[in-house]
Amino acid sequence: MTAITLTFDNLGEATALERGTWPTRPGSLPLGADPSVTVALPRLLDELDHHGLAATFCVEAINCGLYPGAVREIAARGHELAMHGWRHERWSELEPDRERELLRRSREAFAELGLAPVRFRPPGGAPAAADPELLAEHGITWWSPAADAQLPAGPIDTVPFDWDLVDAYLLMESFAELRAQRGEQAARLSPATAGARLRERISSGADPLVVVLHPFLMLDEAWWAEVRGLLRMVAAVT
């Protein structure tokens, strides 16, 4: 049996709000109606239930206010919640005082829903200067940064991920520079090719594996079909 940590990152408008790209033009969906939450998340949760899989959802804390029902449902259906910043800040660029403020604010937002996540993934994969000691101060016992980041030792468990097990890294144009830096072709992969690559890694028997998937990418029906196949495979080998 292969040990696989199945994780899902990012919900709703958090990243777009942080980057200032959330649409405000007439006819745009209102804040709090993002299809990654209203469409992709429900069918993903159903698919996980179907296969008896438990996962870790790395959620920006702003979603506790925008989508409290969805955040509660993730936990109610047997999945773990991990903090993922307030609204997907560039975590590696944070000064300790700003990181402390965001962690406090995030923990309070989850607490208002009766939730107390003890896991954390730094948005962007790279840690801030004060990690992991500052994370421990805020009740975090497990964090999952990128394996190729400069990872300091500390008092919490480290479960790093590899970029080639991240769907966004394989599928999105915005990761072209990182792919080139890592010696890969800069062009993004098709859903079918990305799915085949992930299946190959999962079937390799390497242990343990941390798989990172993004609900918003599952709005593409071709990729959603690949994800369903990946989940079947994960259920079969774990």
Short mmCIF file of C-alpha atoms in Angstrom, two decimals:
data_model
loop_
_atom_site.label_atom_id
_atom_site.label_comp_id
_atom_site.label_asym_id
_atom_site.label_seq_id
_atom_site.Cartn_x
_atom_site.Cartn_y
_atom_site.Cartn_z
CA MET A 1 0.00 0.00 0.00
CA THR A 2 1.21 3.50 -0.85
CA ALA A 3 1.04 6.31 1.72
CA ILE A 4 -0.59 9.26 -0.02
CA THR A 5 -1.51 12.56 1.58
CA LEU A 6 -4.33 13.94 -0.55
CA THR A 7 -4.65 17.73 -0.31
CA PHE A 8 -6.78 20.41 -1.95
CA ASP A 9 -5.70 24.05 -1.99
CA ASN A 10 -7.48 27.35 -2.47
CA LEU A 11 -11.16 28.23 -2.42
CA GLY A 12 -13.29 31.01 -3.84
CA GLU A 13 -12.08 34.50 -4.64
CA ALA A 14 -9.27 34.60 -2.06
CA THR A 15 -6.34 34.71 -4.49
CA ALA A 16 -8.06 37.11 -6.88
CA LEU A 17 -8.88 39.46 -4.02
CA GLU A 18 -5.28 39.39 -2.80
CA ARG A 19 -3.89 40.07 -6.28
CA GLY A 20 -6.50 42.68 -7.14
CA THR A 21 -7.84 40.69 -10.10
CA TRP A 22 -11.30 39.87 -8.76
CA PRO A 23 -13.79 41.12 -11.39
CA THR A 24 -15.95 44.11 -10.55
CA ARG A 25 -17.41 44.74 -14.01
CA PRO A 26 -21.21 44.76 -14.46
CA GLY A 27 -22.63 41.27 -14.79
CA SER A 28 -19.86 39.61 -12.80
CA LEU A 29 -20.78 37.09 -10.14
CA PRO A 30 -21.19 38.70 -6.71
CA LEU A 31 -18.62 38.10 -4.01
CA GLY A 32 -19.44 34.80 -2.31
CA ALA A 33 -20.71 32.99 -5.42
CA ASP A 34 -17.50 31.63 -6.89
CA PRO A 35 -18.07 28.41 -8.88
CA SER A 36 -15.01 26.78 -7.32
CA VAL A 37 -17.15 26.66 -4.16
CA THR A 38 -20.68 26.42 -5.55
CA VAL A 39 -19.95 23.92 -8.36
CA ALA A 40 -16.53 22.25 -8.00
CA LEU A 41 -16.47 21.71 -4.24
CA PRO A 42 -19.83 19.89 -3.84
CA ARG A 43 -19.11 17.34 -6.54
CA LEU A 44 -15.55 16.89 -5.25
CA LEU A 45 -16.86 16.16 -1.74
CA ASP A 46 -19.34 13.68 -3.19
CA GLU A 47 -16.59 11.96 -5.16
CA LEU A 48 -14.39 11.69 -2.07
CA ASP A 49 -17.33 10.18 -0.17
CA HIS A 50 -17.93 7.71 -2.99
CA HIS A 51 -14.38 6.40 -2.72
CA GLY A 52 -14.15 6.60 1.07
CA LEU A 53 -11.25 9.04 0.89
CA ALA A 54 -10.31 11.58 3.54
CA ALA A 55 -8.29 14.62 2.53
CA THR A 56 -6.79 17.83 3.86
CA PHE A 57 -8.30 21.05 2.53
CA CYS A 58 -5.96 24.04 2.73
CA VAL A 59 -8.37 26.95 3.00
CA GLU A 60 -7.77 30.69 3.14
CA ALA A 61 -9.42 31.99 6.29
CA ILE A 62 -11.37 34.71 4.49
CA ASN A 63 -13.60 31.87 3.31
CA CYS A 64 -14.88 31.42 6.87
CA GLY A 65 -16.79 34.64 6.30
CA LEU A 66 -17.55 34.29 2.61
CA TYR A 67 -18.50 30.58 2.65
CA PRO A 68 -19.09 29.49 6.26
CA GLY A 69 -21.42 26.67 5.20
CA ALA A 70 -18.88 25.23 2.78
CA VAL A 71 -16.05 25.38 5.31
CA ARG A 72 -18.20 23.67 7.94
CA GLU A 73 -19.27 20.99 5.45
CA ILE A 74 -15.68 20.11 4.59
CA ALA A 75 -15.06 19.34 8.26
CA ALA A 76 -18.44 17.67 8.79
CA ARG A 77 -17.74 15.23 5.97
CA GLY A 78 -14.61 13.95 7.69
CA HIS A 79 -11.85 16.03 6.11
CA GLU A 80 -9.14 17.99 7.86
CA LEU A 81 -8.81 21.73 7.45
CA ALA A 82 -5.47 23.46 7.13
CA MET A 83 -4.91 27.19 7.21
CA HIS A 84 -3.67 28.65 3.93
CA GLY A 85 -3.16 32.28 4.84
CA TRP A 86 -5.89 34.88 5.14
CA ARG A 87 -6.43 35.37 1.41
CA HIS A 88 -3.44 33.62 -0.19
CA GLU A 89 -0.77 36.21 0.61
CA ARG A 90 2.76 35.84 -0.79
CA TRP A 91 3.78 34.08 2.39
CA SER A 92 7.54 34.02 1.83
CA GLU A 93 7.58 37.84 1.67
CA LEU A 94 5.91 38.39 5.05
CA GLU A 95 7.65 40.06 7.95
CA PRO A 96 7.12 38.30 11.31
CA ASP A 97 4.71 40.95 12.65
CA ARG A 98 2.51 40.70 9.54
CA GLU A 99 2.61 36.90 9.62
CA ARG A 100 1.65 36.93 13.30
CA GLU A 101 -1.30 39.23 12.55
CA LEU A 102 -2.54 37.02 9.70
CA LEU A 103 -2.23 33.84 11.74
CA ARG A 104 -4.14 35.40 14.65
CA ARG A 105 -6.85 36.71 12.34
CA SER A 106 -7.13 33.37 10.57
CA ARG A 107 -7.38 31.36 13.77
CA GLU A 108 -10.11 33.68 15.06
CA ALA A 109 -12.08 33.31 11.82
CA PHE A 110 -12.03 29.50 12.04
CA ALA A 111 -12.85 29.64 15.75
CA GLU A 112 -16.03 31.58 14.96
CA LEU A 113 -17.17 28.46 13.08
CA GLY A 114 -16.17 26.20 15.96
CA LEU A 115 -13.09 24.96 14.09
CA ALA A 116 -9.43 24.87 15.15
CA PRO A 117 -7.12 23.76 12.30
CA VAL A 118 -3.72 22.48 13.37
CA ARG A 119 -2.32 22.17 9.85
CA PHE A 120 -0.87 24.82 7.56
CA ARG A 121 0.38 25.17 4.01
CA PRO A 122 2.18 28.40 3.09
CA PRO A 123 0.58 30.01 0.01
CA GLY A 124 3.11 29.75 -2.81
CA GLY A 125 4.88 26.87 -1.09
CA ALA A 126 7.80 28.80 0.43
CA PRO A 127 7.85 29.63 4.15
CA ALA A 128 8.07 33.03 5.77
CA ALA A 129 11.18 33.96 7.73
CA ALA A 130 9.62 33.15 11.11
CA ASP A 131 8.27 29.72 10.18
CA PRO A 132 7.89 27.18 11.74
CA GLU A 133 8.33 28.60 15.26
CA LEU A 134 5.64 31.22 14.74
CA LEU A 135 3.26 28.58 13.38
CA ALA A 136 3.76 26.53 16.55
CA GLU A 137 2.89 29.58 18.64
CA HIS A 138 -0.50 29.64 16.90
CA GLY A 139 -1.32 25.98 17.50
CA ILE A 140 -0.03 24.53 14.23
CA THR A 141 1.46 21.04 14.62
CA TRP A 142 1.92 20.08 10.91
CA TRP A 143 2.91 22.11 7.88
CA SER A 144 3.38 21.28 4.20
CA PRO A 145 5.76 23.58 2.30
CA ALA A 146 7.41 22.88 -1.04
CA ALA A 147 10.19 20.32 -0.83
CA ASP A 148 12.66 22.52 -2.74
CA ALA A 149 12.18 25.55 -0.47
CA GLN A 150 14.68 26.48 2.22
CA LEU A 151 13.08 24.62 5.10
CA PRO A 152 14.24 25.51 8.61
CA ALA A 153 14.05 22.95 11.38
CA GLY A 154 11.43 23.54 14.03
CA PRO A 155 9.01 22.14 16.58
CA ILE A 156 6.28 20.97 14.17
CA ASP A 157 6.00 18.09 11.70
CA THR A 158 7.04 18.86 8.14
CA VAL A 159 5.25 17.11 5.26
CA PRO A 160 6.71 18.67 2.09
CA PHE A 161 5.19 18.44 -1.38
CA ASP A 162 6.91 18.09 -4.76
CA TRP A 163 5.88 20.51 -7.50
CA ASP A 164 5.40 17.73 -10.04
CA LEU A 165 2.53 16.40 -7.92
CA VAL A 166 0.71 19.76 -8.08
CA ASP A 167 -1.99 20.09 -10.74
CA ALA A 168 -1.58 23.87 -11.08
CA TYR A 169 2.15 23.44 -11.75
CA LEU A 170 1.37 21.07 -14.61
CA LEU A 171 -1.67 22.84 -16.08
CA MET A 172 -1.28 26.61 -15.68
CA GLU A 173 0.60 29.08 -17.87
CA SER A 174 1.52 31.09 -14.77
CA PHE A 175 3.91 28.32 -13.71
CA ALA A 176 5.91 28.44 -16.96
CA GLU A 177 8.87 30.18 -15.35
CA LEU A 178 9.03 27.71 -12.47
CA ARG A 179 8.81 24.77 -14.88
CA ALA A 180 11.71 26.21 -16.89
CA GLN A 181 13.75 26.81 -13.74
CA ARG A 182 13.25 23.16 -12.84
CA GLY A 183 14.52 22.02 -16.24
CA GLU A 184 11.14 21.11 -17.70
CA GLN A 185 9.38 22.38 -20.77
CA ALA A 186 7.84 25.77 -20.08
CA ALA A 187 4.60 24.98 -21.92
CA ARG A 188 1.73 23.77 -19.78
CA LEU A 189 0.45 20.21 -20.18
CA SER A 190 -2.93 19.16 -21.50
CA PRO A 191 -5.35 17.68 -18.96
CA ALA A 192 -4.82 14.20 -20.41
CA THR A 193 -1.03 14.46 -20.25
CA ALA A 194 -1.08 15.96 -16.75
CA GLY A 195 -3.39 13.20 -15.57
CA ALA A 196 -1.14 10.52 -17.05
CA ARG A 197 1.88 12.05 -15.35
CA LEU A 198 0.19 12.09 -11.95
CA ARG A 199 -1.04 8.53 -12.39
CA GLU A 200 2.50 7.42 -13.22
CA ARG A 201 3.86 9.00 -10.05
CA ILE A 202 1.11 7.48 -7.91
CA SER A 203 1.63 4.02 -9.39
CA SER A 204 5.41 4.20 -8.98
CA GLY A 205 5.19 2.91 -5.43
CA ALA A 206 7.21 5.84 -4.09
CA ASP A 207 6.30 6.47 -0.48
CA PRO A 208 5.08 8.83 0.86
CA LEU A 209 3.46 11.12 -1.71
CA VAL A 210 1.74 14.48 -1.19
CA VAL A 211 -0.75 15.24 -3.98
CA VAL A 212 -1.92 18.86 -4.34
CA LEU A 213 -5.07 19.57 -6.36
CA HIS A 214 -7.11 22.76 -6.80
CA PRO A 215 -10.93 22.78 -6.96
CA PHE A 216 -11.06 25.78 -9.31
CA LEU A 217 -9.17 23.82 -11.97
CA MET A 218 -11.86 21.11 -11.76
CA LEU A 219 -14.33 23.50 -13.40
CA ASP A 220 -12.67 22.38 -16.64
CA GLU A 221 -14.60 19.23 -17.52
CA ALA A 222 -11.61 17.57 -19.15
CA TRP A 223 -9.54 18.00 -15.99
CA TRP A 224 -12.44 16.98 -13.75
CA ALA A 225 -12.61 13.68 -15.66
CA GLU A 226 -8.90 13.19 -14.99
CA VAL A 227 -9.35 14.01 -11.30
CA ARG A 228 -12.10 11.43 -10.96
CA GLY A 229 -9.74 8.84 -12.40
CA LEU A 230 -6.97 9.94 -10.04
CA LEU A 231 -9.26 9.61 -7.04
CA ARG A 232 -10.25 6.09 -8.12
CA MET A 233 -6.57 5.23 -8.35
CA VAL A 234 -5.72 6.73 -4.97
CA ALA A 235 -8.55 4.75 -3.37
CA ALA A 236 -7.25 1.55 -4.98
CA VAL A 237 -3.63 1.90 -3.84
CA THR A 238 -4.10 3.25 -0.30
#
